[in-house]
GROMACS .gro file of C-alpha atoms in nm:
model
  191
    1MET     CA    1  -0.016   0.002   0.042
    2ALA     CA    2   0.196   0.371  -0.088
    3HIS     CA    3   0.192   0.616   0.118
    4THR     CA    4  -0.069   0.959   0.074
    5ASP     CA    5  -0.072   1.270   0.183
    6THR     CA    6  -0.414   1.185   0.353
    7ASP     CA    7  -0.178   0.956   0.575
    8GLU     CA    8  -0.203   1.004   0.926
    9PRO     CA    9   0.137   1.170   1.068
   10THR     CA   10   0.448   0.971   1.155
   11ARG     CA   11   0.681   0.966   1.413
   12ARG     CA   12   0.874   1.175   1.215
   13ASP     CA   13   0.659   1.469   1.126
   14PHE     CA   14   0.592   1.498   1.499
   15LEU     CA   15   0.992   1.562   1.572
   16TYR     CA   16   0.984   1.823   1.281
   17VAL     CA   17   0.662   2.009   1.480
   18ALA     CA   18   0.801   1.938   1.821
   19THR     CA   19   1.201   2.052   1.727
   20GLY     CA   20   1.053   2.392   1.532
   21ALA     CA   21   0.863   2.499   1.865
   22PHE     CA   22   1.128   2.424   2.080
   23ALA     CA   23   1.361   2.638   1.833
   24ALA     CA   24   1.092   2.904   1.827
   25VAL     CA   25   1.082   2.926   2.213
   26GLY     CA   26   1.442   2.910   2.273
   27GLY     CA   27   1.501   3.144   2.036
   28ALA     CA   28   1.265   3.400   2.195
   29ALA     CA   29   1.436   3.316   2.510
   30ALA     CA   30   1.754   3.411   2.423
   31ILE     CA   31   1.628   3.721   2.278
   32TRP     CA   32   1.441   3.856   2.566
   33PRO     CA   33   1.718   3.962   2.768
   34LEU     CA   34   1.819   4.176   2.495
   35ILE     CA   35   1.515   4.347   2.436
   36ASP     CA   36   1.403   4.394   2.787
   37GLN     CA   37   1.754   4.527   2.818
   38MET     CA   38   1.615   4.857   2.623
   39ASN     CA   39   1.322   4.918   2.920
   40PRO     CA   40   1.429   5.216   3.133
   41ASP     CA   41   1.535   5.091   3.467
   42ALA     CA   42   1.341   5.076   3.835
   43SER     CA   43   1.531   5.432   3.945
   44MET     CA   44   1.483   5.632   3.640
   45LEU     CA   45   1.107   5.536   3.623
   46ALA     CA   46   1.056   5.620   3.951
   47LEU     CA   47   1.249   5.964   3.849
   48ALA     CA   48   0.989   6.012   3.569
   49THR     CA   49   0.761   6.178   3.838
   50VAL     CA   50   0.781   6.323   4.139
   51GLU     CA   51   0.536   6.398   4.401
   52VAL     CA   52   0.610   6.728   4.642
   53ASP     CA   53   0.419   6.823   4.926
   54ILE     CA   54   0.426   7.232   4.934
   55SER     CA   55   0.201   7.215   5.229
   56ALA     CA   56   0.500   7.332   5.493
   57ILE     CA   57   0.628   7.614   5.287
   58GLU     CA   58   0.562   7.982   5.373
   59VAL     CA   59   0.512   8.304   5.163
   60GLY     CA   60   0.889   8.369   5.042
   61GLN     CA   61   1.014   8.042   5.165
   62SER     CA   62   1.198   7.807   4.860
   63ILE     CA   63   1.283   7.481   4.850
   64THR     CA   64   1.487   7.205   4.600
   65VAL     CA   65   1.392   6.920   4.520
   66MET     CA   66   1.573   6.638   4.288
   67TRP     CA   67   1.386   6.548   3.997
   68GLN     CA   68   1.565   6.360   3.676
   69GLY     CA   69   1.885   6.401   3.852
   70LYS     CA   70   1.819   6.799   3.839
   71PRO     CA   71   1.749   7.028   4.081
   72VAL     CA   72   1.451   7.190   4.101
   73PHE     CA   73   1.331   7.492   4.265
   74ILE     CA   74   0.971   7.563   4.428
   75ARG     CA   75   0.958   7.953   4.555
   76ARG     CA   76   0.658   8.065   4.724
   77ARG     CA   77   0.680   8.399   4.587
   78THR     CA   78   0.553   8.719   4.802
   79GLU     CA   79   0.286   8.979   4.646
   80GLU     CA   80   0.583   9.210   4.582
   81GLU     CA   81   0.806   8.960   4.404
   82ILE     CA   82   0.453   8.903   4.166
   83GLU     CA   83   0.452   9.243   4.101
   84MET     CA   84   0.801   9.283   4.051
   85ALA     CA   85   0.787   9.031   3.780
   86LYS     CA   86   0.507   9.176   3.639
   87ALA     CA   87   0.628   9.509   3.619
   88VAL     CA   88   0.913   9.426   3.364
   89PRO     CA   89   0.873   9.455   3.018
   90VAL     CA   90   0.918   9.162   2.796
   91ASP     CA   91   1.136   9.325   2.545
   92ILE     CA   92   1.418   9.431   2.806
   93LEU     CA   93   1.492   9.091   2.870
   94PRO     CA   94   1.763   8.920   2.738
   95ASP     CA   95   1.562   8.606   2.652
   96PRO     CA   96   1.220   8.710   2.564
   97ILE     CA   97   1.108   8.354   2.557
   98ALA     CA   98   0.918   8.191   2.842
   99ARG     CA   99   1.085   7.860   2.841
  100ASN     CA  100   0.771   7.690   3.001
  101GLU     CA  101   0.757   7.367   2.883
  102ASN     CA  102   0.357   7.338   3.026
  103ILE     CA  103   0.280   7.575   2.738
  104THR     CA  104   0.357   7.502   2.372
  105GLY     CA  105   0.526   7.734   2.125
  106GLU     CA  106   0.777   8.034   2.198
  107VAL     CA  107   0.544   8.279   2.432
  108PRO     CA  108   0.662   8.573   2.573
  109ALA     CA  109   0.878   8.544   2.874
  110THR     CA  110   0.619   8.749   3.104
  111ASP     CA  111   0.525   8.635   3.448
  112GLU     CA  112   0.205   8.527   3.373
  113ASN     CA  113   0.338   8.264   3.114
  114ARG     CA  114   0.585   8.167   3.357
  115ALA     CA  115   0.399   8.058   3.637
  116ALA     CA  116   0.074   7.807   3.693
  117GLU     CA  117  -0.276   8.006   3.628
  118GLY     CA  118  -0.417   8.084   3.922
  119LYS     CA  119  -0.113   7.992   4.112
  120GLU     CA  120   0.100   8.280   4.047
  121GLU     CA  121   0.239   8.245   4.381
  122TRP     CA  122   0.416   7.960   4.314
  123LEU     CA  123   0.733   7.939   4.063
  124VAL     CA  124   0.849   7.612   3.963
  125MET     CA  125   1.221   7.614   3.781
  126VAL     CA  126   1.480   7.381   3.692
  127GLY     CA  127   1.760   7.498   3.881
  128ILE     CA  128   2.053   7.511   3.660
  129CYS     CA  129   2.202   7.816   3.528
  130THR     CA  130   2.168   7.823   3.160
  131HIS     CA  131   2.525   7.919   3.119
  132LEU     CA  132   2.763   7.669   3.231
  133GLY     CA  133   2.534   7.429   3.428
  134CYS     CA  134   2.597   7.572   3.732
  135ILE     CA  135   2.360   7.601   4.076
  136PRO     CA  136   2.230   7.957   4.126
  137LYS     CA  137   2.216   8.109   4.449
  138GLY     CA  138   1.904   8.221   4.662
  139GLN     CA  139   1.699   7.958   4.752
  140LYS     CA  140   1.725   7.984   5.158
  141VAL     CA  141   1.458   8.175   5.327
  142GLY     CA  142   1.563   8.581   5.301
  143ASP     CA  143   1.855   8.502   5.061
  144ALA     CA  144   1.742   8.663   4.685
  145GLN     CA  145   2.059   8.695   4.535
  146GLY     CA  146   2.144   8.920   4.260
  147ASP     CA  147   2.053   9.268   4.112
  148PHE     CA  148   1.725   9.200   4.102
  149GLY     CA  149   1.557   8.989   4.416
  150GLY     CA  150   1.582   8.649   4.240
  151TRP     CA  151   1.894   8.417   4.194
  152PHE     CA  152   2.225   8.499   4.088
  153CYS     CA  153   2.488   8.195   3.959
  154PRO     CA  154   2.812   8.334   4.110
  155CYS     CA  155   3.059   8.140   3.888
  156HIS     CA  156   3.039   8.373   3.587
  157GLY     CA  157   2.792   8.647   3.709
  158SER     CA  158   2.416   8.531   3.581
  159HIS     CA  159   2.160   8.732   3.725
  160TYR     CA  160   1.784   8.625   3.730
  161ASP     CA  161   1.514   8.812   3.851
  162THR     CA  162   1.199   8.695   4.081
  163ALA     CA  163   1.005   8.536   3.787
  164GLY     CA  164   1.355   8.305   3.695
  165ARG     CA  165   1.419   8.505   3.393
  166ILE     CA  166   1.787   8.589   3.330
  167ARG     CA  167   1.825   8.990   3.343
  168LYS     CA  168   2.264   9.036   3.358
  169GLY     CA  169   2.535   8.831   3.247
  170PRO     CA  170   2.650   8.542   3.018
  171ALA     CA  171   2.320   8.323   3.064
  172PRO     CA  172   2.198   8.319   2.720
  173MET     CA  173   1.822   8.196   2.847
  174ASN     CA  174   1.564   8.180   3.138
  175LEU     CA  175   1.601   7.892   3.372
  176ALA     CA  176   1.331   7.663   3.213
  177VAL     CA  177   1.015   7.567   3.450
  178PRO     CA  178   0.978   7.183   3.366
  179VAL     CA  179   0.676   6.999   3.316
  180TYR     CA  180   0.434   7.011   3.646
  181SER     CA  181   0.063   7.051   3.787
  182PHE     CA  182  -0.117   7.081   4.089
  183LEU     CA  183  -0.272   6.767   4.215
  184SER     CA  184  -0.422   7.010   4.542
  185ASP     CA  185  -0.314   7.280   4.688
  186ASP     CA  186  -0.050   7.075   4.876
  187ARG     CA  187   0.111   6.880   4.620
  188ILE     CA  188   0.258   6.916   4.245
  189GLN     CA  189   0.342   6.654   4.032
  190LEU     CA  190   0.688   6.707   3.829
  191GLY     CA  191   0.726   6.515   3.502
   0.00000   0.00000   0.00000
């Protein structure tokens, strides 16, 4: 009797299928570590967003928190500091762009475009000088620095105002405003 394609599978057919399946599973198991290593590790995922309790910050005080390996300044500004920032015409600023990642496009560096709407007393900025990456001074209570009452980078003499805008010195840009949101009146989420 001759064998045809309609005959039942043989032991050889089973071995071909089993060997192919075993090779596919083994190949996937060998490749998985290479694919998985491209995912961010747990420490980076933890830094993607950070919640900050701001309930203890008094008017006129600042704190510095670390986010994505960078210092972030969070300041609760006084009415005087807000008024000083609002009084500055944008056309006299060395960098007229807001540098606010919460707003799309290149908007003017007004105080309103540097703070969250309805929460103008809070100023949130990446605390890295835009000249050579130093950390400006001015975060301690009653320690406003520079010629404009904000922050001062002593390394090369960059002066920032009460809205974190460059006013004098070699820094080419305003301090960056990172992505952040208010989760409540007492909590901010960075990232």
